XYZ file of C-alpha atoms in Angstrom:
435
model
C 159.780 231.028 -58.108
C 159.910 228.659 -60.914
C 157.487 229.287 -63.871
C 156.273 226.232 -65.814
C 155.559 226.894 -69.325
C 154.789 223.497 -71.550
C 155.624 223.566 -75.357
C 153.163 222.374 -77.990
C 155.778 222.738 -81.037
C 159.410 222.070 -80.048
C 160.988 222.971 -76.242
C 164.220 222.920 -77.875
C 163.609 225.683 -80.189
C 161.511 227.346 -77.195
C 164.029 226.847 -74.962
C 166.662 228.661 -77.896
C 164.972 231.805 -78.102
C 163.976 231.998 -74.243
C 167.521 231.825 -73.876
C 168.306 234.793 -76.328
C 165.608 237.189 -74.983
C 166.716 236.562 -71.169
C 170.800 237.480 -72.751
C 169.141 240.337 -74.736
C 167.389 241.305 -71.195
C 170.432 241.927 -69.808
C 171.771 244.462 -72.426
C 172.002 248.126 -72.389
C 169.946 247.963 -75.916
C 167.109 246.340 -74.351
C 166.547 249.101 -72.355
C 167.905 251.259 -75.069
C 164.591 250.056 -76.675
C 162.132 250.850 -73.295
C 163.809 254.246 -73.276
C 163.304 255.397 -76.955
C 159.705 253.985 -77.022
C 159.521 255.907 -73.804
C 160.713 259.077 -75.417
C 158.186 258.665 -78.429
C 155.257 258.091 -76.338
C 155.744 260.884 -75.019
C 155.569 263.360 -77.941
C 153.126 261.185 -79.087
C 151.056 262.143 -76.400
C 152.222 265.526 -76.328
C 151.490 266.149 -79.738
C 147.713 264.023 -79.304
C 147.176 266.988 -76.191
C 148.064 270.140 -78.645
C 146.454 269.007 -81.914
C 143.270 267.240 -79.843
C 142.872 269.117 -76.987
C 139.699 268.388 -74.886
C 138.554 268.748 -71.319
C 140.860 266.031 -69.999
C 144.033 267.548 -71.398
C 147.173 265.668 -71.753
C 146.653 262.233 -70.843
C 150.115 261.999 -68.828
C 148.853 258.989 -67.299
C 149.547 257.033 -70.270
C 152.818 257.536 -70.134
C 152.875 256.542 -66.388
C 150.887 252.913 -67.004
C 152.838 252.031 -69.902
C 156.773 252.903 -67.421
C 154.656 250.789 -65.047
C 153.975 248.015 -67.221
C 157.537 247.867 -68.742
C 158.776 247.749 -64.481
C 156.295 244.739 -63.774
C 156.324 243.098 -67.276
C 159.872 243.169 -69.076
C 162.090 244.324 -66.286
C 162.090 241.700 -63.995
C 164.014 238.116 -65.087
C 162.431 234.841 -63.610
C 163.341 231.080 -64.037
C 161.090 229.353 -66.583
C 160.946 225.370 -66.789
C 160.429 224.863 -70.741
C 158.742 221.230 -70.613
C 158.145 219.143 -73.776
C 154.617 218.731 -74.074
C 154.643 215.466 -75.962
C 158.169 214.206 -74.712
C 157.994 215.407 -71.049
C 161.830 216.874 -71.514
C 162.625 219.941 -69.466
C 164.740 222.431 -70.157
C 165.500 225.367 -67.488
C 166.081 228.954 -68.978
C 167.048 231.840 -66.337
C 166.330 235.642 -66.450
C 163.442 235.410 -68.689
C 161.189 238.590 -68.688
C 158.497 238.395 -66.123
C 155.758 239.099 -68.039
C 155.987 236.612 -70.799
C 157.005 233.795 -68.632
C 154.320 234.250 -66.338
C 151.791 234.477 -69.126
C 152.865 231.699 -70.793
C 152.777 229.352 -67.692
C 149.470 230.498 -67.313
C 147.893 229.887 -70.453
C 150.123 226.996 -71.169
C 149.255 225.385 -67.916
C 145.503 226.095 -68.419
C 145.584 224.271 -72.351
C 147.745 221.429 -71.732
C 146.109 220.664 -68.083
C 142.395 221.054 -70.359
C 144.174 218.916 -73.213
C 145.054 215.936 -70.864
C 141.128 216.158 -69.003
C 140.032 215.860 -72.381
C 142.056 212.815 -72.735
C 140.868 211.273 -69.845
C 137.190 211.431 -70.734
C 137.621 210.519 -74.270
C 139.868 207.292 -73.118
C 141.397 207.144 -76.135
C 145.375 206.682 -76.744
C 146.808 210.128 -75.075
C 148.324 213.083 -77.468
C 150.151 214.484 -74.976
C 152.226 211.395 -73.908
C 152.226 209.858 -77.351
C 151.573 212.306 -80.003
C 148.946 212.868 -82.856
C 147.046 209.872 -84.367
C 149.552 207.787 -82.356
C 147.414 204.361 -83.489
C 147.907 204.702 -86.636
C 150.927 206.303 -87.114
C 152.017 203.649 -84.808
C 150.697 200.501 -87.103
C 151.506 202.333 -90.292
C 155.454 202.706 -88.828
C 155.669 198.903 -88.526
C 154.204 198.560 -92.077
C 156.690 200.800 -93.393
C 159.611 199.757 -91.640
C 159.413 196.228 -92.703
C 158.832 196.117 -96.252
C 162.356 194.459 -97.979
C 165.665 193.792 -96.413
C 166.545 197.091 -96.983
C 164.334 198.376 -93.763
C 164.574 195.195 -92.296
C 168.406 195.781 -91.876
C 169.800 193.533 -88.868
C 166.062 192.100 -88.231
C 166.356 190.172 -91.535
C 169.848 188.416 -90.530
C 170.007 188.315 -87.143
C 173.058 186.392 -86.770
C 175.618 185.024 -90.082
C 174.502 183.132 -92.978
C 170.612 183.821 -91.878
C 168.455 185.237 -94.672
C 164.733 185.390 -93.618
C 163.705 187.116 -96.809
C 165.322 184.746 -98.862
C 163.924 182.379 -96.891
C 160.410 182.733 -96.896
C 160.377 184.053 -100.228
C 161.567 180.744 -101.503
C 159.060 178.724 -99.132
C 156.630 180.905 -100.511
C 157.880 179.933 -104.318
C 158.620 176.639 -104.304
C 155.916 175.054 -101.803
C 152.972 177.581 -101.190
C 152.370 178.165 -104.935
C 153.137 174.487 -105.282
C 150.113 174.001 -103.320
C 147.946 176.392 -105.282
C 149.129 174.755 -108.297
C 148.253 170.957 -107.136
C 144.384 172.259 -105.968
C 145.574 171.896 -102.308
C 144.634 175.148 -101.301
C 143.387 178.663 -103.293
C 144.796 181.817 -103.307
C 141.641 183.253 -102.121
C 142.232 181.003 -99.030
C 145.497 181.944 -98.521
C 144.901 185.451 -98.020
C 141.877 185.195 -96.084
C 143.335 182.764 -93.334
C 143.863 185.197 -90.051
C 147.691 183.954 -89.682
C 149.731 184.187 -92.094
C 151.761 181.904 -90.920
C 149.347 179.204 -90.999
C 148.136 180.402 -94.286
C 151.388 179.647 -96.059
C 151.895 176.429 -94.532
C 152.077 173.364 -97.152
C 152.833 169.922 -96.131
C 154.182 167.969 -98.179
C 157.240 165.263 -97.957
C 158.179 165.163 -101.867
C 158.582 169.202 -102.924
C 162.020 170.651 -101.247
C 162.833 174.159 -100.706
C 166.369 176.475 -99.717
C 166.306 178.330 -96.582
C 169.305 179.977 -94.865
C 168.485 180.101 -90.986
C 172.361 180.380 -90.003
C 173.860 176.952 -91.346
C 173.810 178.335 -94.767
C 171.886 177.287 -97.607
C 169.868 174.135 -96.918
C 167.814 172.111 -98.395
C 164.929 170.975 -96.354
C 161.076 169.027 -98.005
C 158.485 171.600 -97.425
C 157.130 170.122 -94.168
C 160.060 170.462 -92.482
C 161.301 174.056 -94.057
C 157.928 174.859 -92.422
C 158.985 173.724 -88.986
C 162.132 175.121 -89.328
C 161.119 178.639 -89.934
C 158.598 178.906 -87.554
C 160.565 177.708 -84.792
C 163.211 180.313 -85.890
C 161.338 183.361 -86.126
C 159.135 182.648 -82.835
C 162.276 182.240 -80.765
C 164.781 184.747 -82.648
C 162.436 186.862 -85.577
C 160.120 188.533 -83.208
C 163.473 189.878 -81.064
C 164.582 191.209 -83.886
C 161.547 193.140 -85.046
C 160.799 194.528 -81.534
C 164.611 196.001 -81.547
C 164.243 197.235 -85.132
C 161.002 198.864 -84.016
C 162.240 199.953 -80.971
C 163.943 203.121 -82.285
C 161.487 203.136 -84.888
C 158.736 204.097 -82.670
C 160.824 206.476 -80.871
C 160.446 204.353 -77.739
C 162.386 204.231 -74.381
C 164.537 200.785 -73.507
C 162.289 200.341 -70.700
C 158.927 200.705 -73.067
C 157.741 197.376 -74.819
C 157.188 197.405 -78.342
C 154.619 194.520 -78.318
C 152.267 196.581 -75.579
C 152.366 199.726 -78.050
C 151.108 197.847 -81.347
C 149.050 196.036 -78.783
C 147.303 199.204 -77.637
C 147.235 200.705 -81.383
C 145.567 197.567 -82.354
C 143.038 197.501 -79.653
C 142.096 201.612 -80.153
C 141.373 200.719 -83.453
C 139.734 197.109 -83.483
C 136.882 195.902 -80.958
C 138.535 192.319 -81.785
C 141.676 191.340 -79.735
C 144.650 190.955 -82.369
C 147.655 189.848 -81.158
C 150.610 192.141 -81.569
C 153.192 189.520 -82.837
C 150.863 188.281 -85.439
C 150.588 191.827 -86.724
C 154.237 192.031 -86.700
C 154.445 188.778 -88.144
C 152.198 189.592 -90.858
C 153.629 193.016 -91.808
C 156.529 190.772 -92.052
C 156.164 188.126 -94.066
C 153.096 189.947 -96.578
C 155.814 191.379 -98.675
C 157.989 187.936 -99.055
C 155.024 186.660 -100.102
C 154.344 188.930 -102.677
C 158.081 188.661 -103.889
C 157.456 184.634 -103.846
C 154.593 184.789 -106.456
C 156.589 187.397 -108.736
C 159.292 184.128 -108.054
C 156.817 181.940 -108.821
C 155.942 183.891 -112.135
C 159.256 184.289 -113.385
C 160.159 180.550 -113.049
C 156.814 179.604 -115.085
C 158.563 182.232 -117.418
C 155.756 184.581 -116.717
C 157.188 187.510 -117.798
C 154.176 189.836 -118.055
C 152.451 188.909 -114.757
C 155.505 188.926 -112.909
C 156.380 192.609 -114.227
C 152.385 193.665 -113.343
C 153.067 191.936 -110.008
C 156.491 193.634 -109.121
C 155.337 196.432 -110.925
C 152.666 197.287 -108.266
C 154.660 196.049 -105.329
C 157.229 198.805 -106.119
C 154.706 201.342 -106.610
C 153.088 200.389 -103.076
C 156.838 200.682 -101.534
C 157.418 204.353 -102.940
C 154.120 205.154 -101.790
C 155.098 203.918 -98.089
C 158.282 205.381 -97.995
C 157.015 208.648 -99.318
C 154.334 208.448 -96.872
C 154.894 211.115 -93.688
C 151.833 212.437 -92.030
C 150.758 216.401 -92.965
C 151.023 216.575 -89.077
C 154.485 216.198 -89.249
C 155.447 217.602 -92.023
C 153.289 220.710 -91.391
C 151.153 221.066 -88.611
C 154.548 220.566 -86.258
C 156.855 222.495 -87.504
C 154.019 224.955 -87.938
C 153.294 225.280 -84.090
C 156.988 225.374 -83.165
C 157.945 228.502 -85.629
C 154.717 230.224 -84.409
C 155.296 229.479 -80.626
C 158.589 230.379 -80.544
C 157.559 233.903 -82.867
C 155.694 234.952 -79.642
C 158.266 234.781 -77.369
C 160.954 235.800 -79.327
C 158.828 239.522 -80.253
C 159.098 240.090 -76.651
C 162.299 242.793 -76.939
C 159.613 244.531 -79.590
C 157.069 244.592 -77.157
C 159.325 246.649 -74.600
C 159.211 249.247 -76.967
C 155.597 249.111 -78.103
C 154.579 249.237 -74.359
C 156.458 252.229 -73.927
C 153.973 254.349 -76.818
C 151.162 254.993 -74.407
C 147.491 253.627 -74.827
C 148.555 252.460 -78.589
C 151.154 249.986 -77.205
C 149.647 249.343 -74.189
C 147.098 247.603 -76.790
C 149.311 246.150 -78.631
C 150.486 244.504 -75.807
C 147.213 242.931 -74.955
C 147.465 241.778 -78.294
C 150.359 240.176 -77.704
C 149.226 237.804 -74.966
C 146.077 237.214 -76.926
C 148.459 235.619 -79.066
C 149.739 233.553 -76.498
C 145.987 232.220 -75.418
C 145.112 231.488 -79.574
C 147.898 229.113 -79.499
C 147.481 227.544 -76.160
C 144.274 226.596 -77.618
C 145.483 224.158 -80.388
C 146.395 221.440 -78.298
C 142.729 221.100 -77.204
C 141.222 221.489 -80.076
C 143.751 218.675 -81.334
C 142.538 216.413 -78.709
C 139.223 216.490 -80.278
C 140.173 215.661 -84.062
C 142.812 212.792 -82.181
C 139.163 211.628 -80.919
C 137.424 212.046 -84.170
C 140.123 210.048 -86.314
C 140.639 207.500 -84.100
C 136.666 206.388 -83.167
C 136.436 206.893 -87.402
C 139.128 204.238 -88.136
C 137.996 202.156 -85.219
C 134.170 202.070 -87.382
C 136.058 201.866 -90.579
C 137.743 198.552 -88.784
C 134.555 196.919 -87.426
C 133.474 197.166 -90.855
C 135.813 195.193 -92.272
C 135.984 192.783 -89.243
C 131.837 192.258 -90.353
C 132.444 191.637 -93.751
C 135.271 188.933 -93.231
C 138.390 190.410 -93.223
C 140.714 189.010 -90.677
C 142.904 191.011 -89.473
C 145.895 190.428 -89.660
C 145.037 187.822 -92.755
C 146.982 188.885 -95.966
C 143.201 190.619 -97.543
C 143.111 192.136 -94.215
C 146.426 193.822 -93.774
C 145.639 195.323 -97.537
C 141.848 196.478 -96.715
C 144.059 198.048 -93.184
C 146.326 199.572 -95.244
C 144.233 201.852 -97.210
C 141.522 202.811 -94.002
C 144.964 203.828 -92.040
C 146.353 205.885 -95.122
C 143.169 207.454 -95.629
C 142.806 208.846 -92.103
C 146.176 209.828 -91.178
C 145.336 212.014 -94.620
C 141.716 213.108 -93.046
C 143.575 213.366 -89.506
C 146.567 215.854 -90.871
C 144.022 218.142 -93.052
C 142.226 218.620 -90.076
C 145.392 219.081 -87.839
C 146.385 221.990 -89.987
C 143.527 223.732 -89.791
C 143.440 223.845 -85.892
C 144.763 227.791 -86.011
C 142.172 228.811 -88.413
C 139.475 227.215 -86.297
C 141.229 228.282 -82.520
C-alpha cells in the first residue's frame, strides 16, 4: 500500500529527509537505538517498582506496549507518495517507517482535503493550486517585472534595432507634454483616462518624434508615431510581455498568462478590466514617467527633473526590494518545521522504548504532526480575509473615480496591493501561534 502524505512547506526537502530516515531504518544503529531505549526502560521501571512500590508492583506491561509500539510503529517500512501541496509534484520515497507515514497521510490528507473544501465555499482564487495571496502577488509580479529595460529584457526589443522604451519615452517627451504645454489636454486628464494608451495620444501633423520599432531610428509627426506604436505593440508588445511573464509567474507553457492577470483582476475588482490593458499600463506608466523627467531636463529643469527621477528611483528600489513575509518567512518556516517532524523519527524509536514516559512522548510527537496539518486551513481563511479586503479597498477607489488601469489608478493600486500583501504576510506568520 501506497501512503499519500501532501507537503505544506517544500516536498523536496520532505522528500530529502524521508529518504534519510527510511536508509537510517535499515541500519543496525537504528535498532541499536530501539534496543538501548529498550534496555533503559527497563531499569527505569525496575528502579520506579523498588523505590515506589505499591499494590500493582512492577508495571512490566510498560515495557511490553512500548516493544509493541516500536514492532507496529518504526519497524515496518512502507511506500510514501510525498505530493507538493501547492505544485502537485510527487515524489515516491520507499521503506519509510510505518508509523510516521501513516500518520502523516492521515492528518495531511484530513488538512489539505479541509483546506481545498474551504476553497470551494469561499470561491475565491485557490491556495492550494496557486499559492498565498495569489491576486496580488500575481498583479504586483507584473508591476515589478516591467519597470525599465532592465526587467523588461527581450520584451523591450523584441527583434533588432527595436527600442520600445526609447520609444515611448520620446513620444511621451516630445508630443504628450507638447500637448500639455499647448492647453490641448491636462495632466490631470492624462492620468485619469482608463487607457493609457489613449491617454497619451496627441495628434498633431507639425511636432515630430524618434521611435525605433526595428528600421532604426525614425522620424515620424506625432500622429503617425502614434499609429505606429500602437500597431506594434498590439501585434508584437503584448507577445512579448506574456513570454516575459510567463516564467515570471512560475506558469506552465500550456497556462495563459492573460487568463491569470485576468482572474487576479477580477478577484480583486467587481469591474471587468481587461488583462492586456493592465499589462499595457504597467508597461508604459514608467516610460511615461521617464518622458516628463525628459521633458524637464530639455526645459533645463534641473530641480524638478531630479525630484521627479528622484522618486521614480526610490519607487523602483522599493519594488525590487519588495518580496512578500510569506515567502520570505512563513515558507521557509513551514518547510524547516515539517521536515523537523519527520526527520526526529530515529529519536522517537528510542523514546518509545522508555515505558509510559516515551510512550507519551510519542503521542506528543504526532500531536505535532496534527498542529501543523492545521496551518494550511487556517491559511485558507486569512487568503479569504486579504483578498475580499483588497477587493473593498478596490471598489472604493473604482467609486471615487479611479480607473483602473488609468495612470492615478495603477498608483492608488499600487499602494492597496503593497499594503495587504504586508497585512496578508503578518498574518501568515502567525498561523502556528494561532493553530
Amino acid at each position: 500500500m501506497i501512503y499519500e502524505i501532501f507537503s505544506i512547506g517544500d516536498s523536496q526537502f520532505l522528500a530529502a529527509i524521508l529518504n534519510a530516515i527510511a536508509m537510517i531504518s535499515l541500519t543496525d544503529d537504528y535498532k541499536g537505538a530501539a534496543a538501548v531505549g529498550a534496555s533503559l526502560g527497563v531499569t527505569m521501571v525496575m528502579l520506579r517498582g523498588l523505590t515506589q512500590f505499591n499494590a500493582s508492583g512492577i508495571r512490566y506491561q510498560d515495557v511490553f506496549a512500548s516493544m509493541l509500539i516500536y514492532t507496529a510503529l518504526f519497524a515496518p517500512g512502507v511506500v510514501v507518495k510525498v505530493e507538493d501541496a501547492y505544485s502537485g509534484n510527487v515524489v515516491v520515497v520507499n521503506n519509510v517507517p510505518f508509523g510516521p507515514a501513516v500518520a502523516g497521510s492521515i492528518l495531511s490528507n484530513m488538512g489539505y482535503r479541509l483546506t481545498r473544501l474551504f476553497e470551494q465555499g469561499f470561491s475565491v482564487p485557490s491556495m492550494t493550486e496557486h499559492g498565498f495571496a495569489d491576486p496580488l502577488n500575481t498583479l504586483i509580479a507584473v508591476r515589478k517585472n516591467l519597470l525599465s529595460r532592465i526587467t523588461l529584457g527581450k520584451a523591450n526589443s523584441p527583434s533588432a534595432k527595436v527600442d520600445l522604451e526609447a520609444s515611448f519615452v520620446n513620444y511621451v517627451k516630445e508630443c504628450t507634454l507638447t500637448g500639455v504645454d499647448l492647453n490641448q489636454t491636462t495632466l490631470d486628464a492624462i492620468m485619469r483616462t482608463a487607457s493609457v494608451m489613449t491617454a497619451i495620444r496627441f495628434n498633431s501633423k507639425i511636432y515630430t518624434t524618434e521611435v525605433y520599432l526595428g528600421a532604426g531610428p525614425t522620424v515620424l509627426t506625432c500622429t503617425d508615431a502614434y499609429a505606429a506604436l500602437d500597431d506594434y505593440i498590439t501585434k508584437y508588445g503584448i507577445t512579448g510581455l506574456e513570454d516575459l511573464l510567463q516564467q515570471t509567474l512560475n506558469l506552465a507553457r500550456s497556462e495563459d498568462v492573460s487568463t491569470r492577470i485576468s482572474d487576479a483582476l477580477t478577484a480583486l475588482s467587481n469591474s471587468t478590466i481587461s488583462a492586456n490593458d493592465y499589462m499595457l499600463a504597467s508597461l508604459i506608466v514608467p516610460m511615461f514617467e521617464k518622458g516628463i523627467v525628459g521633458r524637464y531636463e530639455d526645459g533645463l529643469k534641473w530641480n524638478k527633473a531630479a525630484m521627479v527621477h528622484q522618486s521614480i528611483q526610490q519607487r523602483n528600489m522599493q519594488w525590487a526590494a519588495e518580496q512578500t513575509l510569506f515567502t520570505r518567512i512563513v515558507r521557509p518556516m513551514m518547510t524547516w518545521i515539517e521536515g523537523l517532524s519527520y526527520a526526529i523519527t530515529p529519536l522517537m524509536v528510542f523514546a518509545v522504548m522508555l515505558g509510559s514516559a516515551g510512550i507519551s512522548m510519542v503521542g506528543q510527537y504526532f500531536k505535532m504532526l496534527l498542529w501543523i496539518q492545521l496551518w494550511m486551513p487556517i491559511m485558507a481563511v486569512i487568503n479569504l480575509y486579504i483578498t475580499m479586503s483588497a477587493l473593498g479597498k478596490m471598489d472604493a477607489l473604482d467609486a471615487q473615480g479611479f480607473n483602473i488601469p488609468s495612470i492615478e489608478g495603477i498608483y492608488q493600486m499600487d499602494m492597496v496591493l503593497q499594503d495587504w500583501v504586508a497585512i496578508g504576510g503578518m498574518l501568515a506568520s502567525s498561523t502556528p501561534a494561532i493553530a
